[in-house]
Structure formats: C-alpha cells, structure tokens
C-alpha cells in the first residue's frame, strides 16, 4: 500500500517526472532519474535493465557501481529465477528491500556472491510493469547502509515505477507509430519467437497463422535497409490479408493486416510468379523455381500484365510492391500444405 508523501518525497517525484518526460534518449533519461533518486537514497550501485519483447533477452539501459560480472548476472535467467519470479515482483508492482524478503538474504546468490563482497548491504529491487501489465524490465539500487533505502525513499520508488516502465518500454515507438494509423486498423507487434502482441484492434483467434513464420517473413522482406514492406498473408477462409510491416526503433516490428478487398483476380500461381518478377527473376529462372516450362511462365506473365492492366514486367513489379501483392516462401508452402 502506498505511503503518504513527505515534502522531500514530493520534490523527488516531481523532479523524476520532469526527467522522464524530457526529449533525451532512454539511457540519458534513466541516468538523470537515478541521479534524482540519489537525493533520497545514498546509491552505491544501480542498474536498469529492459526485456526485449522480440528476443526476450535482458539488456542494460544504464548501470553504475557494479562490476561486469554482476551486471551479467543481473541480466541472466538465473537472476530472474532467483529474485524476480519467486517473489512475484511483476505482479506486486512495488519495490522490495533485502530486509523485506521472507528468506535470509545471505541464502541468495546475488547477495552472497555479488552484493555483500562489494560492501553493498541493502537496496531495492523493482519490476517495471506497464499499464497493460507487461513486464518490461527492472530497476535495482544498492546501498552500503543497512538503514537505506528508508521508508520515504521506498515511497518515491513506488510512485515513479509506472513512469520508469513507460520510459524503458520498447513498444513505445511502436505505439507512436500505431497512433498514426486509422482507428479501425488492426495492428500488432511481432516477437522473434512467434509471439503476436496486440496494439490496436481485435485480434481474432486463428488470425495470422502460422505464427512462427510471421517474423522470419517480415525480416526477410525488410532486409537491412527498408523501414516498411508489404506482402500477403493467408486468411482462415482461403482469402488474403494485405499486410504492411514497419520497423520501429529498437527493431520492434509492427504489422498492420487488413482483408484484401481487390486482388485483381490473380490466382495463387500468378501471385507466385508476380513475386518472382519483383525479385528480378527471368522466365527461365521462374520456370526452374516453380518446376514448370518457360512457355507456361510466359503465358502466366501475360495474364498477370492483363489483370493488372500494365504494359511491362517492370510496371507489374512496381504495382505488386505498391499494393503488397507478394507471397513469401513460407506462405506458399503453408497454403499448399493446407490444400492437401
């Protein structure tokens, strides 16, 4: 339960709020926030880490006073299993001091092997949880004084945790991008492990399957340079979603799918050939890829040009990229397997 503010804590919270809302980078803002937190806690060691929703790896935003081995341990799964998960810190949503723990602190590896040998006697560990209940990282501060952090200092930390979670949340850039889309547009963030994180709209069960192929498809289409790309993805009822993917800061990928309302009457085979035209393949190369004759390819190309009402292969490729009429190898294999 939140404690009452003293005059000193009110000032600290206000200064931290101002630092969090500045135009500086995430790491610069966190350094300033920790400096302000140092006015109420004699900080001897500190670290802020963020959980990447794409890779699920923990990476340092800023650290001070900890050895490289301590930093590596705090970012490890071992630390998560020892300190974050057992004490329900993401659910608790409040800072925990060593003296608040229900076990002997010296029984914990982080204390016995890392903090105590460095003369760090107390501290506060807090999970960073967003308003929509996503665990996005943690903040840890340590002191060389058993009396700190004080109750007043814990009050400050408790009240600024939502602010800190918002600062480090990797999906902030994705949310800003989604805010520029139309309100009726479905938008999700993609994780490298196949996780689909809803950002806007109603993501119905069975949409965007197979999930495991989504991120590799987008990564392949974006390559190293593109900030956005468009392609087709199958719907459960044998139709297509027209998808546009955007690469945001921190390499978060936002996907905005919508039901394709006009496919120009193109068959799946014609879409496959159109995709290969975009890749610059010749008729002979397309024939080899699709195990059909060059003559059949020429006939399909003529049909594609007629349906798109364009005069040349280059114009067809341009129209395909503009409208996202592109299939990935994963989609082709998946659709074929579904029809068997």
Short mmCIF file of C-alpha atoms in Angstrom, two decimals:
data_model
loop_
_atom_site.label_atom_id
_atom_site.label_comp_id
_atom_site.label_asym_id
_atom_site.label_seq_id
_atom_site.Cartn_x
_atom_site.Cartn_y
_atom_site.Cartn_z
CA UNK A 1 0.00 0.00 0.00
CA UNK A 2 1.28 3.46 -0.86
CA UNK A 3 2.64 5.57 1.98
CA UNK A 4 1.95 9.27 2.42
CA UNK A 5 4.24 11.75 0.70
CA UNK A 6 6.60 13.88 2.74
CA UNK A 7 7.75 17.24 1.38
CA UNK A 8 11.07 15.71 0.37
CA UNK A 9 9.49 12.77 -1.48
CA UNK A 10 7.10 15.09 -3.31
CA UNK A 11 10.04 17.08 -4.64
CA UNK A 12 11.90 13.94 -5.70
CA UNK A 13 8.86 12.54 -7.53
CA UNK A 14 8.35 15.86 -9.35
CA UNK A 15 11.99 16.02 -10.46
CA UNK A 16 11.92 12.41 -11.65
CA UNK A 17 8.72 13.07 -13.58
CA UNK A 18 10.35 16.03 -15.32
CA UNK A 19 13.42 13.97 -16.22
CA UNK A 20 11.25 11.15 -17.59
CA UNK A 21 9.35 13.50 -19.91
CA UNK A 22 12.43 15.15 -21.42
CA UNK A 23 13.46 14.73 -25.06
CA UNK A 24 16.70 12.95 -24.13
CA UNK A 25 17.42 9.33 -25.03
CA UNK A 26 16.15 6.50 -22.81
CA UNK A 27 19.57 5.90 -21.27
CA UNK A 28 20.14 9.64 -20.67
CA UNK A 29 16.75 9.98 -19.01
CA UNK A 30 17.39 6.95 -16.79
CA UNK A 31 20.76 8.36 -15.69
CA UNK A 32 19.07 11.63 -14.71
CA UNK A 33 16.28 9.74 -12.92
CA UNK A 34 18.80 7.73 -10.91
CA UNK A 35 20.65 10.95 -10.08
CA UNK A 36 17.40 12.39 -8.71
CA UNK A 37 16.71 9.16 -6.84
CA UNK A 38 20.15 9.60 -5.29
CA UNK A 39 18.83 12.63 -3.40
CA UNK A 40 16.74 10.29 -1.21
CA UNK A 41 18.86 7.11 -1.39
CA UNK A 42 22.67 7.01 -0.95
CA UNK A 43 23.13 4.84 -4.06
CA UNK A 44 26.37 2.86 -4.25
CA UNK A 45 25.32 0.66 -7.18
CA UNK A 46 22.45 0.78 -9.63
CA UNK A 47 21.18 -0.83 -12.79
CA UNK A 48 18.18 -0.53 -15.08
CA UNK A 49 17.55 -3.40 -17.48
CA UNK A 50 14.94 -3.84 -20.19
CA UNK A 51 13.34 -7.02 -21.51
CA UNK A 52 13.33 -7.12 -25.31
CA UNK A 53 9.90 -8.36 -26.48
CA UNK A 54 11.42 -9.63 -29.73
CA UNK A 55 14.24 -11.78 -28.28
CA UNK A 56 13.17 -11.92 -24.60
CA UNK A 57 16.75 -11.00 -23.71
CA UNK A 58 17.54 -8.61 -20.88
CA UNK A 59 19.85 -5.76 -21.77
CA UNK A 60 21.28 -2.92 -19.71
CA UNK A 61 19.85 0.57 -20.11
CA UNK A 62 22.26 2.09 -17.61
CA UNK A 63 24.43 0.81 -14.76
CA UNK A 64 26.81 2.30 -12.21
CA UNK A 65 28.87 0.87 -9.37
CA UNK A 66 28.50 -2.79 -10.40
CA UNK A 67 31.25 -5.00 -11.78
CA UNK A 68 30.86 -6.50 -15.27
CA UNK A 69 30.26 -9.92 -13.71
CA UNK A 70 27.48 -8.51 -11.51
CA UNK A 71 25.89 -6.76 -14.48
CA UNK A 72 25.99 -10.00 -16.49
CA UNK A 73 24.42 -11.92 -13.61
CA UNK A 74 21.62 -9.38 -13.15
CA UNK A 75 20.75 -9.77 -16.84
CA UNK A 76 20.77 -13.57 -16.66
CA UNK A 77 17.92 -16.04 -16.44
CA UNK A 78 19.44 -17.21 -13.13
CA UNK A 79 18.77 -13.83 -11.54
CA UNK A 80 15.25 -13.78 -12.97
CA UNK A 81 14.54 -17.22 -11.48
CA UNK A 82 16.13 -16.32 -8.14
CA UNK A 83 14.80 -12.82 -7.48
CA UNK A 84 12.15 -11.69 -9.99
CA UNK A 85 9.86 -14.71 -10.37
CA UNK A 86 9.84 -16.24 -6.82
CA UNK A 87 8.71 -13.05 -5.13
CA UNK A 88 6.11 -12.12 -7.79
CA UNK A 89 7.73 -8.74 -8.39
CA UNK A 90 5.92 -8.11 -11.72
CA UNK A 91 2.58 -8.80 -10.03
CA UNK A 92 3.47 -6.99 -6.81
CA UNK A 93 4.29 -3.74 -8.59
CA UNK A 94 6.25 -2.40 -5.61
CA UNK A 95 9.93 -2.23 -4.63
CA UNK A 96 11.35 -4.90 -2.32
CA UNK A 97 14.29 -4.38 0.04
CA UNK A 98 16.54 -7.17 1.27
CA UNK A 99 15.07 -6.79 4.75
CA UNK A 100 11.57 -7.20 3.30
CA UNK A 101 12.34 -10.63 1.86
CA UNK A 102 10.84 -13.72 3.56
CA UNK A 103 14.22 -15.54 3.39
CA UNK A 104 17.72 -14.95 4.73
CA UNK A 105 19.33 -12.62 2.15
CA UNK A 106 22.66 -14.44 2.52
CA UNK A 107 21.00 -17.57 1.11
CA UNK A 108 20.64 -15.75 -2.21
CA UNK A 109 23.43 -15.93 -4.78
CA UNK A 110 23.06 -12.29 -5.81
CA UNK A 111 23.67 -11.20 -2.22
CA UNK A 112 26.31 -13.72 -1.17
CA UNK A 113 28.36 -13.65 -4.39
CA UNK A 114 27.82 -10.16 -5.77
CA UNK A 115 26.47 -7.51 -3.38
CA UNK A 116 27.92 -8.46 0.03
CA UNK A 117 31.55 -8.89 -1.19
CA UNK A 118 31.31 -5.43 -2.78
CA UNK A 119 30.16 -3.89 0.53
CA UNK A 120 26.55 -3.47 -0.65
CA UNK A 121 24.37 -4.14 2.38
CA UNK A 122 20.84 -3.09 1.37
CA UNK A 123 18.89 -1.99 -1.64
CA UNK A 124 15.61 -2.06 -3.51
CA UNK A 125 14.64 -4.22 -6.46
CA UNK A 126 11.58 -3.30 -8.51
CA UNK A 127 9.96 -4.85 -11.58
CA UNK A 128 8.92 -2.40 -14.27
CA UNK A 129 5.37 -3.18 -15.38
CA UNK A 130 3.37 -1.18 -17.92
CA UNK A 131 -0.24 -0.08 -17.54
CA UNK A 132 -1.32 -3.07 -19.66
CA UNK A 133 0.54 -5.46 -17.30
CA UNK A 134 3.60 -6.21 -19.43
CA UNK A 135 6.85 -6.88 -17.56
CA UNK A 136 9.39 -4.75 -19.46
CA UNK A 137 12.41 -4.71 -17.14
CA UNK A 138 13.65 -3.94 -13.65
CA UNK A 139 15.46 -1.27 -11.66
CA UNK A 140 17.87 -2.17 -8.88
CA UNK A 141 19.61 0.20 -6.47
CA UNK A 142 22.05 -0.83 -3.74
CA UNK A 143 23.50 0.98 -0.75
CA UNK A 144 26.28 0.43 1.76
CA UNK A 145 24.00 1.28 4.70
CA UNK A 146 21.57 -1.13 6.36
CA UNK A 147 19.24 1.83 7.09
CA UNK A 148 18.68 2.68 3.43
CA UNK A 149 16.53 2.80 1.40
CA UNK A 150 14.30 4.42 4.02
CA UNK A 151 10.51 4.19 4.02
CA UNK A 152 10.39 7.67 2.45
CA UNK A 153 12.72 6.54 -0.32
CA UNK A 154 10.62 3.43 -0.96
CA UNK A 155 7.60 5.72 -1.31
CA UNK A 156 9.40 7.63 -4.05
CA UNK A 157 10.37 4.45 -5.91
CA UNK A 158 6.85 3.03 -5.58
CA UNK A 159 5.23 6.10 -7.09
CA UNK A 160 7.64 6.50 -10.01
CA UNK A 161 7.69 2.84 -11.12
CA UNK A 162 4.92 3.37 -13.73
CA UNK A 163 6.89 6.34 -15.08
CA UNK A 164 10.07 4.29 -15.34
CA UNK A 165 8.23 1.41 -17.05
CA UNK A 166 6.91 3.85 -19.63
CA UNK A 167 10.40 5.25 -20.27
CA UNK A 168 12.05 1.88 -20.96
CA UNK A 169 9.09 0.16 -22.66
CA UNK A 170 10.44 -0.97 -26.07
CA UNK A 171 6.91 -0.79 -27.51
CA UNK A 172 6.67 2.98 -27.04
CA UNK A 173 7.94 3.65 -30.56
CA UNK A 174 5.50 1.04 -31.89
CA UNK A 175 2.62 2.68 -30.05
CA UNK A 176 3.53 6.08 -31.50
CA UNK A 177 3.51 4.58 -34.99
CA UNK A 178 0.15 2.89 -34.40
CA UNK A 179 -1.32 6.21 -33.24
CA UNK A 180 -0.73 7.50 -36.79
CA UNK A 181 -2.78 4.68 -38.34
CA UNK A 182 -6.54 4.82 -38.80
CA UNK A 183 -8.54 3.93 -35.73
CA UNK A 184 -10.17 0.89 -37.36
CA UNK A 185 -6.81 -0.63 -38.35
CA UNK A 186 -5.64 -3.81 -36.64
CA UNK A 187 -2.02 -3.53 -35.51
CA UNK A 188 0.23 -5.96 -33.66
CA UNK A 189 3.87 -6.13 -32.63
CA UNK A 190 5.81 -9.22 -33.66
CA UNK A 191 8.18 -11.15 -31.43
CA UNK A 192 11.00 -13.27 -32.82
CA UNK A 193 9.61 -16.34 -31.05
CA UNK A 194 6.31 -16.08 -32.93
CA UNK A 195 4.59 -14.01 -30.23
CA UNK A 196 1.98 -11.58 -31.53
CA UNK A 197 1.35 -8.62 -29.20
CA UNK A 198 -1.94 -6.78 -29.90
CA UNK A 199 -1.54 -3.00 -30.10
CA UNK A 200 -4.81 -1.87 -31.69
CA UNK A 201 -8.00 -3.57 -32.86
CA UNK A 202 -9.45 -7.02 -32.29
CA UNK A 203 -7.06 -9.90 -32.99
CA UNK A 204 -9.38 -12.88 -33.51
CA UNK A 205 -8.33 -16.49 -32.76
CA UNK A 206 -6.72 -18.15 -35.76
CA UNK A 207 -5.67 -14.91 -37.43
CA UNK A 208 -2.15 -14.54 -38.77
CA UNK A 209 -1.36 -18.25 -38.79
CA UNK A 210 1.18 -19.80 -38.95
CA UNK A 211 2.56 -17.53 -36.22
CA UNK A 212 6.08 -18.98 -36.31
CA UNK A 213 6.61 -17.86 -39.92
CA UNK A 214 5.49 -14.27 -39.47
CA UNK A 215 8.65 -12.71 -38.08
CA UNK A 216 11.07 -14.53 -40.47
CA UNK A 217 8.89 -13.45 -43.41
CA UNK A 218 8.89 -9.81 -42.32
CA UNK A 219 12.61 -9.85 -41.52
CA UNK A 220 13.36 -11.25 -44.98
CA UNK A 221 11.18 -8.67 -46.75
CA UNK A 222 12.54 -5.73 -44.73
CA UNK A 223 16.16 -6.80 -45.17
CA UNK A 224 18.77 -4.49 -43.66
CA UNK A 225 17.59 -1.17 -45.09
CA UNK A 226 13.83 -0.94 -45.56
CA UNK A 227 11.66 0.72 -42.90
CA UNK A 228 8.45 -0.81 -44.26
CA UNK A 229 7.29 -3.56 -46.58
CA UNK A 230 4.00 -5.04 -47.82
CA UNK A 231 3.01 -8.64 -48.54
CA UNK A 232 0.10 -11.10 -48.47
CA UNK A 233 -0.78 -13.50 -45.68
CA UNK A 234 -3.47 -16.23 -45.79
CA UNK A 235 -6.82 -15.85 -44.02
CA UNK A 236 -8.51 -18.88 -42.41
CA UNK A 237 -11.13 -18.90 -45.22
CA UNK A 238 -8.63 -19.14 -48.14
CA UNK A 239 -8.53 -15.40 -48.72
CA UNK A 240 -5.68 -12.96 -48.16
CA UNK A 241 -4.69 -10.30 -45.69
CA UNK A 242 -2.87 -7.33 -47.18
CA UNK A 243 -0.15 -6.74 -44.60
CA UNK A 244 2.16 -3.80 -44.14
CA UNK A 245 5.06 -4.16 -41.73
CA UNK A 246 7.04 -1.30 -40.19
CA UNK A 247 10.42 -1.40 -38.48
CA UNK A 248 10.42 0.90 -35.45
CA UNK A 249 13.14 1.91 -33.06
CA UNK A 250 14.83 -0.91 -31.12
CA UNK A 251 13.99 -3.17 -34.08
CA UNK A 252 10.41 -3.67 -32.94
CA UNK A 253 8.25 -4.70 -35.90
CA UNK A 254 4.65 -3.53 -36.22
CA UNK A 255 2.32 -5.45 -38.54
CA UNK A 256 -0.94 -3.94 -39.81
CA UNK A 257 -3.08 -6.56 -41.62
CA UNK A 258 -6.38 -5.91 -43.39
CA UNK A 259 -8.60 -8.11 -45.52
CA UNK A 260 -7.60 -7.79 -49.17
CA UNK A 261 -10.62 -6.38 -51.00
CA UNK A 262 -9.16 -6.33 -54.52
CA UNK A 263 -6.69 -8.97 -55.69
CA UNK A 264 -7.17 -8.14 -59.40
CA UNK A 265 -8.41 -11.68 -59.94
CA UNK A 266 -4.90 -13.09 -59.61
CA UNK A 267 -4.60 -16.81 -58.88
CA UNK A 268 -2.12 -18.12 -56.33
CA UNK A 269 0.19 -19.29 -59.13
CA UNK A 270 0.05 -15.83 -60.73
CA UNK A 271 0.84 -14.24 -57.35
CA UNK A 272 3.84 -16.57 -57.03
CA UNK A 273 5.09 -15.53 -60.47
CA UNK A 274 4.45 -11.85 -59.72
CA UNK A 275 6.52 -12.19 -56.54
CA UNK A 276 9.39 -13.68 -58.54
CA UNK A 277 9.09 -10.85 -61.09
CA UNK A 278 9.63 -8.40 -58.23
CA UNK A 279 12.77 -10.35 -57.29
CA UNK A 280 14.05 -9.80 -60.84
CA UNK A 281 13.82 -13.43 -61.95
CA UNK A 282 13.79 -14.26 -65.66
CA UNK A 283 11.23 -16.58 -67.23
CA UNK A 284 13.77 -19.40 -67.23
CA UNK A 285 14.60 -18.83 -63.55
CA UNK A 286 10.89 -18.72 -62.65
CA UNK A 287 10.32 -21.94 -64.58
CA UNK A 288 13.16 -23.64 -62.71
CA UNK A 289 11.87 -22.40 -59.33
CA UNK A 290 8.28 -23.49 -59.92
CA UNK A 291 9.00 -26.69 -61.87
CA UNK A 292 7.03 -25.55 -64.91
CA UNK A 293 8.03 -24.81 -68.50
CA UNK A 294 9.22 -21.37 -69.70
CA UNK A 295 6.28 -21.37 -72.11
CA UNK A 296 3.85 -21.75 -69.20
CA UNK A 297 5.63 -18.93 -67.40
CA UNK A 298 5.23 -16.64 -70.42
CA UNK A 299 1.50 -17.38 -70.51
CA UNK A 300 1.17 -16.62 -66.79
CA UNK A 301 3.12 -13.37 -67.17
CA UNK A 302 0.79 -12.28 -69.97
CA UNK A 303 -2.22 -12.99 -67.75
CA UNK A 304 -0.64 -11.02 -64.88
CA UNK A 305 0.02 -8.00 -67.10
CA UNK A 306 -3.55 -8.09 -68.42
CA UNK A 307 -5.13 -8.40 -64.98
CA UNK A 308 -3.02 -5.57 -63.56
CA UNK A 309 -3.60 -3.52 -66.74
CA UNK A 310 0.09 -2.70 -67.10
CA UNK A 311 2.30 -2.91 -70.23
CA UNK A 312 5.57 -4.30 -68.87
CA UNK A 313 7.07 -6.66 -66.28
CA UNK A 314 8.68 -3.68 -64.54
CA UNK A 315 5.30 -1.96 -64.23
CA UNK A 316 3.78 -5.18 -62.87
CA UNK A 317 6.57 -5.42 -60.27
CA UNK A 318 6.00 -1.79 -59.28
CA UNK A 319 2.24 -2.39 -58.88
CA UNK A 320 2.91 -5.53 -56.83
CA UNK A 321 5.22 -3.68 -54.42
CA UNK A 322 2.81 -0.76 -54.15
CA UNK A 323 -0.17 -2.99 -53.31
CA UNK A 324 1.74 -5.68 -51.41
CA UNK A 325 0.78 -8.45 -53.85
CA UNK A 326 3.73 -10.56 -52.73
CA UNK A 327 3.94 -14.09 -51.30
CA UNK A 328 6.74 -15.42 -49.12
CA UNK A 329 8.10 -18.97 -49.50
CA UNK A 330 6.64 -19.76 -46.06
CA UNK A 331 3.16 -18.67 -47.15
CA UNK A 332 3.35 -20.63 -50.39
CA UNK A 333 4.41 -23.79 -48.55
CA UNK A 334 1.75 -23.29 -45.87
CA UNK A 335 -1.10 -22.69 -48.33
CA UNK A 336 -0.09 -25.71 -50.40
CA UNK A 337 0.02 -27.95 -47.32
CA UNK A 338 -3.41 -26.69 -46.23
CA UNK A 339 -4.90 -27.70 -49.59
CA UNK A 340 -3.59 -31.26 -49.47
#
